[in-house]
Coordinates of N, CA and C in Angstrom, one line a residue:
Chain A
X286 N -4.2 7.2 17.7 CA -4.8 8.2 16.8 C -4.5 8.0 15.3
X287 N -3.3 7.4 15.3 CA -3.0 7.2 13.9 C -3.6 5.8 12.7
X288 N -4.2 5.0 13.9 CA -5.0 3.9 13.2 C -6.1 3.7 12.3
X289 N -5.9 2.9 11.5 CA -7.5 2.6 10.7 C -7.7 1.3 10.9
X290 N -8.5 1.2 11.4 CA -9.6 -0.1 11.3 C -10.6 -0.5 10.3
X291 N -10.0 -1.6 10.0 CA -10.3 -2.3 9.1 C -11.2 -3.9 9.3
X292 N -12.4 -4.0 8.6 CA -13.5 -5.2 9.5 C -14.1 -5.5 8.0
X293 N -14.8 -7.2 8.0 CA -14.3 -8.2 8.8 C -12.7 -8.6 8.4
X294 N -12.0 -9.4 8.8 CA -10.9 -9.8 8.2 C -11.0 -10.5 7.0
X295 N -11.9 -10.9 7.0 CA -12.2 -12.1 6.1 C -13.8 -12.1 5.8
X296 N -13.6 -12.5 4.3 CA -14.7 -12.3 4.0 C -15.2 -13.5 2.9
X297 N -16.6 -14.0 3.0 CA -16.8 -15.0 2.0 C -18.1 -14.7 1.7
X298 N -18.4 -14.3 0.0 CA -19.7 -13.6 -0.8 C -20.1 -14.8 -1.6
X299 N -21.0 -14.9 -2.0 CA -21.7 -15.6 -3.6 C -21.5 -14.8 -4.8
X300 N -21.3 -15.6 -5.4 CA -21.3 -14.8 -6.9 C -22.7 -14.0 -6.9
X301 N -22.8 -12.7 -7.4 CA -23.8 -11.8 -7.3 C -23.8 -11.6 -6.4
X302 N -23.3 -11.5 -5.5 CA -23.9 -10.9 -4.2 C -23.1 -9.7 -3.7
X303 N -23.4 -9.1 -2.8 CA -22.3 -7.9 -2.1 C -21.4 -8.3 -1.4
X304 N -20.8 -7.3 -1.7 CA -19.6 -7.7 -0.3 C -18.9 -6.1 0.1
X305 N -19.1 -6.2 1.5 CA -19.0 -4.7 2.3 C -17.9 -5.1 3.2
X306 N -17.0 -4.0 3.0 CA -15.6 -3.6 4.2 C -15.6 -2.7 4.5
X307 N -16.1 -2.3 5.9 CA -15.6 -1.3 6.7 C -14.3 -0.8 7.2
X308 N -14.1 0.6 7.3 CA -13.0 1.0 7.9 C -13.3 2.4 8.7
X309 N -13.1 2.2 9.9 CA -12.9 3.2 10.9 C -11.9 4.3 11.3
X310 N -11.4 5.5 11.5 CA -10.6 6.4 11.4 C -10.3 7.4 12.9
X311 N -9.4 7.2 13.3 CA -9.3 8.4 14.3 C -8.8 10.3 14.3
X312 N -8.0 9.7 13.3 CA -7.1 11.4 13.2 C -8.0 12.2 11.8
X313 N -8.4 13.6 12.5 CA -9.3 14.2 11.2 C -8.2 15.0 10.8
X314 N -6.7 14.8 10.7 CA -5.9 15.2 9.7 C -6.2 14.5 8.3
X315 N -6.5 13.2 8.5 CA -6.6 12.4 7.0 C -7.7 13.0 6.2
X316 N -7.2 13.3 4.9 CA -8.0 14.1 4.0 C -8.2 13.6 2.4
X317 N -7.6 11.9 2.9 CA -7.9 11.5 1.6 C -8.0 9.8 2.2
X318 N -9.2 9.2 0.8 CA -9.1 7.7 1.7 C -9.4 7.3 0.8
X319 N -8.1 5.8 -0.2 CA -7.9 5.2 -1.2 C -8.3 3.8 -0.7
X320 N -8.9 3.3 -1.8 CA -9.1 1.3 -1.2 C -7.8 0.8 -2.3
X321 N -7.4 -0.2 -2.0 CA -6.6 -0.8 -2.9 C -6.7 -2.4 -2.7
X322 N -6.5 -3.1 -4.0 CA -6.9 -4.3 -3.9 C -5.9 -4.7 -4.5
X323 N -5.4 -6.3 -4.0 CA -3.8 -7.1 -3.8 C -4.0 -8.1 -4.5
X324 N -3.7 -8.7 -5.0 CA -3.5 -10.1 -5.4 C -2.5 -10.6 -4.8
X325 N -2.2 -11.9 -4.7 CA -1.2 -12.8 -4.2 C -0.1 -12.3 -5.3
X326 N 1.1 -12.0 -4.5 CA 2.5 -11.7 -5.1 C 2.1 -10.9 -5.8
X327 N 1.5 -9.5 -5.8 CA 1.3 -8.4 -6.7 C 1.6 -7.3 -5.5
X328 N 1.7 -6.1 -6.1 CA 1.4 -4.7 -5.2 C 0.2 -4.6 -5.3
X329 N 0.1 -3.6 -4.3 CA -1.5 -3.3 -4.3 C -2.0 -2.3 -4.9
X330 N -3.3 -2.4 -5.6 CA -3.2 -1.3 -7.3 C -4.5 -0.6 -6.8
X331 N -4.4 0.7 -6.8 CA -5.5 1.5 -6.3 C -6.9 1.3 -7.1
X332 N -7.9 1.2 -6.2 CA -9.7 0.6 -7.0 C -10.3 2.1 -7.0
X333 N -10.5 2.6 -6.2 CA -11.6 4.0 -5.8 C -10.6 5.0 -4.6
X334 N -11.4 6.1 -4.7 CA -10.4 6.7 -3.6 C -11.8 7.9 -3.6
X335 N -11.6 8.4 -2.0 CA -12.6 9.3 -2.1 C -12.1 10.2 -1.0
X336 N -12.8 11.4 -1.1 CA -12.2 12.7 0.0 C -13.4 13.2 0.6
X337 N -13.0 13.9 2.0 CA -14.1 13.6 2.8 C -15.1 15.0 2.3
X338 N -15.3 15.7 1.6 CA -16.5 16.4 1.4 C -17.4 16.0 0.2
X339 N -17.3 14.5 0.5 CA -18.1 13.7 -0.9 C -18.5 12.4 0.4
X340 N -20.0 12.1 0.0 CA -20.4 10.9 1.0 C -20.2 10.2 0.2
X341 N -20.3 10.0 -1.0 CA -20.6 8.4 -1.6 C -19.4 8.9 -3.2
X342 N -18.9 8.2 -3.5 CA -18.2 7.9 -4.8 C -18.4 6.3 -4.8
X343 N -19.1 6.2 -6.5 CA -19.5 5.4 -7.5 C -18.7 5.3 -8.6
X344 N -17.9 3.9 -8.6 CA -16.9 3.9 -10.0 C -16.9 2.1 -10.7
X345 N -18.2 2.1 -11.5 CA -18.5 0.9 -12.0 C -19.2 0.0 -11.0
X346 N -18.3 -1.0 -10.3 CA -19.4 -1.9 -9.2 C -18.9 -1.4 -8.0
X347 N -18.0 -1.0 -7.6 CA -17.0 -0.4 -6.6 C -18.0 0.8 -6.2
X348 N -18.4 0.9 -4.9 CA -18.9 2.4 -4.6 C -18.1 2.6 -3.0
X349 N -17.7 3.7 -2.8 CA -17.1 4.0 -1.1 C -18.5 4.9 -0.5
X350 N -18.9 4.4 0.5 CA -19.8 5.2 1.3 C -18.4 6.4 2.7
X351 N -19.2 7.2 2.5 CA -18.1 8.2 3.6 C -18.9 8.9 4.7
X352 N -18.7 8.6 5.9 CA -19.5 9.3 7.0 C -18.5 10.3 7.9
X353 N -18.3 11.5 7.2 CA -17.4 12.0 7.7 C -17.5 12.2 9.5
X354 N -18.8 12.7 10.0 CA -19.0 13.1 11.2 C -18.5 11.5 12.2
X355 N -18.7 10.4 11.5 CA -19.0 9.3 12.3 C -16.9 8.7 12.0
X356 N -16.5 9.6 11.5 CA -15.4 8.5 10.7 C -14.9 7.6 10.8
X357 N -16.0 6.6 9.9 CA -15.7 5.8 8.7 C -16.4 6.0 7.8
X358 N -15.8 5.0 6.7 CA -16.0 4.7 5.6 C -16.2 2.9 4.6
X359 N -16.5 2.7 3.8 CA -16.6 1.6 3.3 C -17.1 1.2 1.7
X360 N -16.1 0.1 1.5 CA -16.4 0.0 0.1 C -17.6 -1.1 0.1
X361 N -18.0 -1.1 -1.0 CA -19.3 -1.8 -1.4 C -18.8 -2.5 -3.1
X362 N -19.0 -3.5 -2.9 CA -18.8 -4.5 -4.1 C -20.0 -4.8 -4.8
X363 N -20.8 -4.2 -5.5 CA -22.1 -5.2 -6.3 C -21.6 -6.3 -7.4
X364 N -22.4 -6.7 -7.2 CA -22.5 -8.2 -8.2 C -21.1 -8.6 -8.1
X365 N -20.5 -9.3 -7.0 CA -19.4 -10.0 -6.6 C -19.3 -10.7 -7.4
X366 N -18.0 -10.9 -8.2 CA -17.4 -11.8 -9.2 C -16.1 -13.1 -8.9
X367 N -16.2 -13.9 -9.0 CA -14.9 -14.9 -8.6 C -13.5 -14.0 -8.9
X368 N -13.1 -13.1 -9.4 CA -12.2 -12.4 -10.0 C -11.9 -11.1 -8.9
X369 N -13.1 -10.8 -8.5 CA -12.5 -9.9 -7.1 C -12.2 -10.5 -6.2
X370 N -12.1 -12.2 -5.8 CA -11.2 -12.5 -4.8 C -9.9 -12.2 -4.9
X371 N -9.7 -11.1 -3.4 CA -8.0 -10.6 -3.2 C -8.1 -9.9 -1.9
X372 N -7.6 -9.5 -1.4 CA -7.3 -8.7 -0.2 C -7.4 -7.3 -0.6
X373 N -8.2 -6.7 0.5 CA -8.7 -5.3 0.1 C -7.8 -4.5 1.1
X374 N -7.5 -3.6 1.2 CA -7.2 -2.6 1.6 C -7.8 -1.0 1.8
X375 N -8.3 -0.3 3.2 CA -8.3 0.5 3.2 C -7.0 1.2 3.7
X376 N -7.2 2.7 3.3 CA -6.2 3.6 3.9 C -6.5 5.4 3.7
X377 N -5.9 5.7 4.8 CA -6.4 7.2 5.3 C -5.0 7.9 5.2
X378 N -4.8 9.2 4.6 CA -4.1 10.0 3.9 C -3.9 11.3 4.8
X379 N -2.9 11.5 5.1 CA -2.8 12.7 5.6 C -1.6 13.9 4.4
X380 N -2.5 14.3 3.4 CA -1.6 14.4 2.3 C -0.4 15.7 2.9
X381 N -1.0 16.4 3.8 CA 0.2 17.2 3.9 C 1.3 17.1 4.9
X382 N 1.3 15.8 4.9 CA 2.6 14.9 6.1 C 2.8 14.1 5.3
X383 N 2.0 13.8 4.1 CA 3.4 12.7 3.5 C 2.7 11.1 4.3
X384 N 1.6 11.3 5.3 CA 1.6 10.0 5.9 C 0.6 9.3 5.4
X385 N 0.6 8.0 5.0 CA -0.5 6.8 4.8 C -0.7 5.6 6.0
X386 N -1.9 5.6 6.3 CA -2.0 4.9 7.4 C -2.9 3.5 6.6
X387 N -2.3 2.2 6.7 CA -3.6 1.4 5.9 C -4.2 0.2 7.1
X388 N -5.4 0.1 6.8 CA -5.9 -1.0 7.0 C -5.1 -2.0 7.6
X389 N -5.9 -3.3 8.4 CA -5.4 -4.2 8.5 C -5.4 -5.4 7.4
X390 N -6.4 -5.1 6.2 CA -6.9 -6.0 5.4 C -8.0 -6.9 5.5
X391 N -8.5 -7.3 4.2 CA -9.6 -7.7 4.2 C -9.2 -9.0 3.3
X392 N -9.2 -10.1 3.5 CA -9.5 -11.4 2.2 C -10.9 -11.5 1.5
X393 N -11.1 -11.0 0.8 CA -12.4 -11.2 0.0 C -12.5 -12.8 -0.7
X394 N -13.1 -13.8 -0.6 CA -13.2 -14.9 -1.6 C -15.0 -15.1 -2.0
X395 N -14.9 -14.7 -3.2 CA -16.4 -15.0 -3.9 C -16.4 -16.2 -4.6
X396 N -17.5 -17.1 -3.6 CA -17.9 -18.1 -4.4 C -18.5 -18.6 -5.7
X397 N -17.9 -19.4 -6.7 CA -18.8 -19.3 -8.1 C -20.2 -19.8 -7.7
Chain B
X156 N -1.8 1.2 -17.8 CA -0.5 -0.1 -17.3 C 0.2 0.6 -16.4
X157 N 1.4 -0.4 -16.2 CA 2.0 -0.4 -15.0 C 2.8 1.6 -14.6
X158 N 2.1 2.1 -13.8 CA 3.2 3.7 -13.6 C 4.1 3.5 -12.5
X159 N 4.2 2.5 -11.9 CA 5.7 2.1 -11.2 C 6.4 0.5 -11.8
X160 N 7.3 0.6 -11.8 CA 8.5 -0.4 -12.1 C 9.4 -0.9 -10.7
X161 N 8.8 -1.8 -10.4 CA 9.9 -2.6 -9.1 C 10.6 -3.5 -9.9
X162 N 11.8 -3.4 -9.5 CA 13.1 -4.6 -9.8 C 13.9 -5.3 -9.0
X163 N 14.0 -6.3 -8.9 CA 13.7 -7.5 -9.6 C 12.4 -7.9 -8.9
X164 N 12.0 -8.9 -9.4 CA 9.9 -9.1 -8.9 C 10.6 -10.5 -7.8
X165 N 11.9 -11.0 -8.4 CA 12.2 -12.0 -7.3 C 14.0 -12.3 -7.1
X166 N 14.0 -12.6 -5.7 CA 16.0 -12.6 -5.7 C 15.5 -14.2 -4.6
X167 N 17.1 -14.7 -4.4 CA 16.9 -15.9 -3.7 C 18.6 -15.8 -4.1
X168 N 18.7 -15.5 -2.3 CA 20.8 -15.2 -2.6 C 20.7 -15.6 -0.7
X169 N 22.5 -16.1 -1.2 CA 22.8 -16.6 0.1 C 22.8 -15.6 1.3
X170 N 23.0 -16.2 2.2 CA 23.2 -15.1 3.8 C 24.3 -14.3 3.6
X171 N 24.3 -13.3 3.8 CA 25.6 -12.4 3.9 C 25.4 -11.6 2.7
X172 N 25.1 -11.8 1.7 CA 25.1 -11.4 0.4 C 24.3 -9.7 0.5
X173 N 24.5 -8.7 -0.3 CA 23.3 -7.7 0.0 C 22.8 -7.5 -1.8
X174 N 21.7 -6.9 -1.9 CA 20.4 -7.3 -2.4 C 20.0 -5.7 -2.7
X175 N 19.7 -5.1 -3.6 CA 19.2 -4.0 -4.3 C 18.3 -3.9 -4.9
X176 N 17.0 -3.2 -4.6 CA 15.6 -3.6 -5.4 C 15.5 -2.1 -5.8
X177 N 15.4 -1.8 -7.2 CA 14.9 -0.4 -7.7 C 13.1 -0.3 -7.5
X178 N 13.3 1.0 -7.8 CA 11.7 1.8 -8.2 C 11.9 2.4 -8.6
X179 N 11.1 2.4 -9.9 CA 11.2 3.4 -10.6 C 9.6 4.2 -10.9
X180 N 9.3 5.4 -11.2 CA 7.6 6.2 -11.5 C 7.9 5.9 -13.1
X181 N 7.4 5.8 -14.0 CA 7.2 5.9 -15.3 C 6.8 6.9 -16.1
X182 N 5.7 7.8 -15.8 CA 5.2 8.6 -15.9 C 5.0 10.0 -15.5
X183 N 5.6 9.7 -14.6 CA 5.3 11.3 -13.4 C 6.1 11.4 -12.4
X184 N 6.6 12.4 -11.8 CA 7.8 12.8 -11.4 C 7.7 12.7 -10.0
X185 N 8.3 11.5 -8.9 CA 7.6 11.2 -7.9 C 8.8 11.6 -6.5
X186 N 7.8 12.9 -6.1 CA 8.7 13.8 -5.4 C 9.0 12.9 -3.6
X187 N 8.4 12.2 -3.7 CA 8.4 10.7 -2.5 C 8.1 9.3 -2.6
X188 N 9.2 9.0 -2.4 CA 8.6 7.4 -2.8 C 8.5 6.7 -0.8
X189 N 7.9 5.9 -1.2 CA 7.8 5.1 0.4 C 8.7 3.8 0.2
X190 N 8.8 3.0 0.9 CA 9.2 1.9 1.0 C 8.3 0.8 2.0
X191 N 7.7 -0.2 1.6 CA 7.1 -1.0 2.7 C 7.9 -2.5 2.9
X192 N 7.3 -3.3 4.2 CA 7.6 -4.8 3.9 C 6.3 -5.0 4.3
X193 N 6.5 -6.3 3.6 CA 4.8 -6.6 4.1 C 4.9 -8.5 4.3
X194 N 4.7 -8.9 5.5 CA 4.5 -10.4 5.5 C 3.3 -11.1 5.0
X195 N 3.6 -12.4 5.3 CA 2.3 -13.2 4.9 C 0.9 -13.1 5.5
X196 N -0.2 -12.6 4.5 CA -1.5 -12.3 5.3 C -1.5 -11.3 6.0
X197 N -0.7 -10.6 5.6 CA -0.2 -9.2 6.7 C -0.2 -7.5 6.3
X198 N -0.4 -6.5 6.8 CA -1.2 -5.1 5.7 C 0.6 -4.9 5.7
X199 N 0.8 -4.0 5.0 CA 1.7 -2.9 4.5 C 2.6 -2.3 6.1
X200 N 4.0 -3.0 6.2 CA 4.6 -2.2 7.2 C 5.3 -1.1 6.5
X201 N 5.3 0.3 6.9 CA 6.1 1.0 6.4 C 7.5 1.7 6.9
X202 N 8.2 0.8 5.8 CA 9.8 0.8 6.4 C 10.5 2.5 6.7
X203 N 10.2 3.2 5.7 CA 10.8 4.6 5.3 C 10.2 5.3 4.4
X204 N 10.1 6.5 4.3 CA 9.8 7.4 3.3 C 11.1 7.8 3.0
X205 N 11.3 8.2 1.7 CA 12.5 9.3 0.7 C 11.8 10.2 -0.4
X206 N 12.5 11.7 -0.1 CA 12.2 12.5 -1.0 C 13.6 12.8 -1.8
X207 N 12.8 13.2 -3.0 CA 14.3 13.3 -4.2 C 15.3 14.1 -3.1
X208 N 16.5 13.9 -3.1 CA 17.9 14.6 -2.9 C 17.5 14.9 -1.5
X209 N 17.0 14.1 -0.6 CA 17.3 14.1 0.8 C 17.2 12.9 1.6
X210 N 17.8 12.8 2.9 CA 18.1 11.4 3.4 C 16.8 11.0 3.9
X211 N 16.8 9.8 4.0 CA 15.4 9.0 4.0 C 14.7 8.6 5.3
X212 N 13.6 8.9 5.7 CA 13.4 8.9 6.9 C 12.6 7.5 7.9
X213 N 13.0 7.1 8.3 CA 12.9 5.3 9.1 C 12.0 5.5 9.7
X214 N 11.2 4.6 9.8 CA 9.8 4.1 10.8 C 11.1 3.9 11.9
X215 N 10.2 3.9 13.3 CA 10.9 3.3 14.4 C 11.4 1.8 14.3
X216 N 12.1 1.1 14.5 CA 12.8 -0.3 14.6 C 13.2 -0.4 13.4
X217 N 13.0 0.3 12.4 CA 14.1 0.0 11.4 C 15.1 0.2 10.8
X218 N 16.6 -0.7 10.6 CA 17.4 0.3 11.1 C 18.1 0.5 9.7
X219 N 17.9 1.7 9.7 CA 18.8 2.3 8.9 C 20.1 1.9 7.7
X220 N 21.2 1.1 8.7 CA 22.4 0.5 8.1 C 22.2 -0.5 7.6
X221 N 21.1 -1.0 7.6 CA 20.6 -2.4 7.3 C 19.9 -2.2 5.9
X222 N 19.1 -1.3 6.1 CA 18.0 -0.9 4.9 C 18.6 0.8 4.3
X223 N 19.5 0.7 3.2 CA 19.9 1.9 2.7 C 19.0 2.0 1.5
X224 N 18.6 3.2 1.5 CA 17.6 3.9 0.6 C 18.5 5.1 0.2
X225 N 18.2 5.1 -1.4 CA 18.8 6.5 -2.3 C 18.0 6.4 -3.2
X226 N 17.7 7.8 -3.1 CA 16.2 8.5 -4.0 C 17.1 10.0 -5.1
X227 N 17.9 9.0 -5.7 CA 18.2 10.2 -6.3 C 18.2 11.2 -7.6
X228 N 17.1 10.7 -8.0 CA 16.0 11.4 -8.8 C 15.3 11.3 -8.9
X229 N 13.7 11.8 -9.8 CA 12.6 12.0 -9.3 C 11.8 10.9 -9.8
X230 N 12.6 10.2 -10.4 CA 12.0 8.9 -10.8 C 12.3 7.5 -10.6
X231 N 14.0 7.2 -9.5 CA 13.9 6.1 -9.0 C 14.6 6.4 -8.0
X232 N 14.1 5.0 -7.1 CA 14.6 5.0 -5.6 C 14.9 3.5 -5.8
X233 N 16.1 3.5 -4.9 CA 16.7 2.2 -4.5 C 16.6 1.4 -3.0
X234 N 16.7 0.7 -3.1 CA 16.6 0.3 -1.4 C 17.3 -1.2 -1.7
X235 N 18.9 -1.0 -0.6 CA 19.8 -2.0 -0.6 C 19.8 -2.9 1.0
X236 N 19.5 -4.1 0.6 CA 19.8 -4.8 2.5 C 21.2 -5.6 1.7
X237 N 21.7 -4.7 2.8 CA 23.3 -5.2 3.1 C 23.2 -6.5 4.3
X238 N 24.3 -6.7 3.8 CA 24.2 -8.5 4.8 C 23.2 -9.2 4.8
X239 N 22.4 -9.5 4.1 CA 20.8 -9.7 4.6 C 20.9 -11.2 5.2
X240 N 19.9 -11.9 6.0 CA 20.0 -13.3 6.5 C 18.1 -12.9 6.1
X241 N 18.6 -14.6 6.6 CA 17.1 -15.2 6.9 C 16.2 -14.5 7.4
X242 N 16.3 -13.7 8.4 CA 15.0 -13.0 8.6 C 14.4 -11.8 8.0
X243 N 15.9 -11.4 7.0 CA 15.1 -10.3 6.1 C 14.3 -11.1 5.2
X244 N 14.3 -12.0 5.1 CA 12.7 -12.8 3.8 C 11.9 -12.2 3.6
X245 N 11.8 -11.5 3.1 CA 10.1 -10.7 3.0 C 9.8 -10.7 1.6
X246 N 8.5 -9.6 1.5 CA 8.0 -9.2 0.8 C 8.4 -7.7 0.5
X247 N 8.6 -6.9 -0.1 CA 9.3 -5.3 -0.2 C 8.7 -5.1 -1.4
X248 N 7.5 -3.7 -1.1 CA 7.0 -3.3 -1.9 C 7.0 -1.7 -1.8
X249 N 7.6 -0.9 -3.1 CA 7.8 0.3 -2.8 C 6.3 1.5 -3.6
X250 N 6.7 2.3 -3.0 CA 5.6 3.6 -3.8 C 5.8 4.8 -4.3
X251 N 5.3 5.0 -5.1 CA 5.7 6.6 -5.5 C 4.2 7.8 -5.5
X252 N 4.6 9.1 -5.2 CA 4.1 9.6 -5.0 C 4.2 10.9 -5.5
X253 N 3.1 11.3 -6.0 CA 3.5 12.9 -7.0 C 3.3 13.9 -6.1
X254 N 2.9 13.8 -4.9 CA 2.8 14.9 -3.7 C 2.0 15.3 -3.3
X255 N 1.5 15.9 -2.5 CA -0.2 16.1 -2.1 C -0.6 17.3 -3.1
X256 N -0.1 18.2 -3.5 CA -0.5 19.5 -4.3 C -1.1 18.3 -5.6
X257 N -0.3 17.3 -5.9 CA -1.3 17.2 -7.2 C -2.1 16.1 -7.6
X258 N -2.8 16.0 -6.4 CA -3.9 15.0 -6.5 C -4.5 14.3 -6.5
X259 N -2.9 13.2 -6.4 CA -2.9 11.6 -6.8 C -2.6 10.9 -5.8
X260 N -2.4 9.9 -5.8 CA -2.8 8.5 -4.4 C -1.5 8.1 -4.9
X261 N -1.0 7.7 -4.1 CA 0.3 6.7 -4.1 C 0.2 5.8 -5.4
X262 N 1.2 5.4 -6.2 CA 1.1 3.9 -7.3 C 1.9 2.9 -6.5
X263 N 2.0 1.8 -6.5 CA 2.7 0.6 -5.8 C 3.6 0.4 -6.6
X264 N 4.1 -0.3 -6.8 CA 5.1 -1.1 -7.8 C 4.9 -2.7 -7.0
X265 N 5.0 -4.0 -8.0 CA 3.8 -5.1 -7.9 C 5.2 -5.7 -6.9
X266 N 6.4 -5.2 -6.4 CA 6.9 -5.7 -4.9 C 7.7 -6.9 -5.3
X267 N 9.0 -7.0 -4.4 CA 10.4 -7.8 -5.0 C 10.1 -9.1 -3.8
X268 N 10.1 -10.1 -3.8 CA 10.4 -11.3 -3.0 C 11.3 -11.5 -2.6
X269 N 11.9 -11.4 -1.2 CA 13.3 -11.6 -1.0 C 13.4 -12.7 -0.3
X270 N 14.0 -14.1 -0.8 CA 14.4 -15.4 -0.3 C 15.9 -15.3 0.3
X271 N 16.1 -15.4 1.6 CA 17.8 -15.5 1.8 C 18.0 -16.7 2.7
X272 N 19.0 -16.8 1.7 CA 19.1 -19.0 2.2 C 19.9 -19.5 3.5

């Protein structure tokens, strides 16, 4: 119950193109759901974050789609850049436990 | 810029030796910080959570005497591997958190490299 699923593992886009990561959710205690993106030897620095009485949040090229009834959710990359190659992260929030459940990860590599 | 501070970004110390990585919030008063490890290619294990001025609470298999955590203010947490060997090598990336009342998503701190020879 406490899992998020996170798909495909890996991922390889064209420059300009999209690139979509799903994540799936079991526990409807989570009431908050951050993507975060990693670089090699970095922490992982929060991109978008959305809460479930909102389906879609738009922030620059970054948008999260949210299907609360179906739970998941998914970010959306437009116009993929060589510079968003990194490992994505989703993760589901249970803010009043204190608990973060994340993702398995995603490698994003966009080709120039 | 950066609203967490992990220290040191890298260590590389013999076997037996123990190893102290801070975190610190910069900005905002972080009534929990987490603690993760995280391997190669691998998501976020979460070692422990600590809240200011109480004892820190372990994921299952992690043990405790090995991984000491003190959170003793609202703006840094420490996390010490005593004796460490080779298979503590990791990755250790900590978090802070302003608490669910106000708003905000966890900050990372950009995570300490631990080589033990």
């Amino acid at each position: 119950q406490q899992q998020v699923k996170q798909s495909p593992q890996s991922l390889i886009v064209q420059k300009g193109g999209i690139s979509i990561i799903n994540c799936a959710y079991e526990n409807t205690a989570f009431d908050y759901f951050p993507w975060y993106q990693q670089f090699p030897g970095k922490g992982p620095a929060l991109l978008i974050a959305i809460r479930p009485d909102v389906s879609e949040k738009k922030e620059g090229r970054f948008t999260i789609s949210f299907n609360k009834s179906a739970k998941q959710f998914s970010l959306h990359i437009m116009d993929s850049q060589p510079g968003d190659s990194a490992t994505y992260f989703c993760a589901a929030v249970n803010t009043g436990g204190f608990k973060t459940i994340f993702g398995a990860g995603t490698r994003l590599f966009v080709k120039a | 810029g950066a609203v967490v501070s992990q220290h040191p970004s890298r260590v590389i110390c013999k076997s037996g030796t123990s190893v102290k990585i801070e975190c610190r919030s910069l900005d905002f008063q972080a009534t929990t910080m987490f603690w993760y490890r995280q391997f190669p290619k691998k998501s976020l294990m979460l070692m422990a959570t600590s809240n200011e001025g109480s004892k820190a609470t372990y994921e299952q298999g992690v043990e405790k005497d090995k991984f000491l955590i003190n959170h003793a203010s609202l703006t840094l947490s420490t996390l010490t591997v005593t004796s460490a060997h080779p298979e503590d090598s990791s990755f250790y990336i900590c978090s802070a958190w302003a608490g669910g009342l106000s708003n905000q998503p966890q900050h990372f701190g950009d995570g300490t490299r631990l080589s033990i020879l």
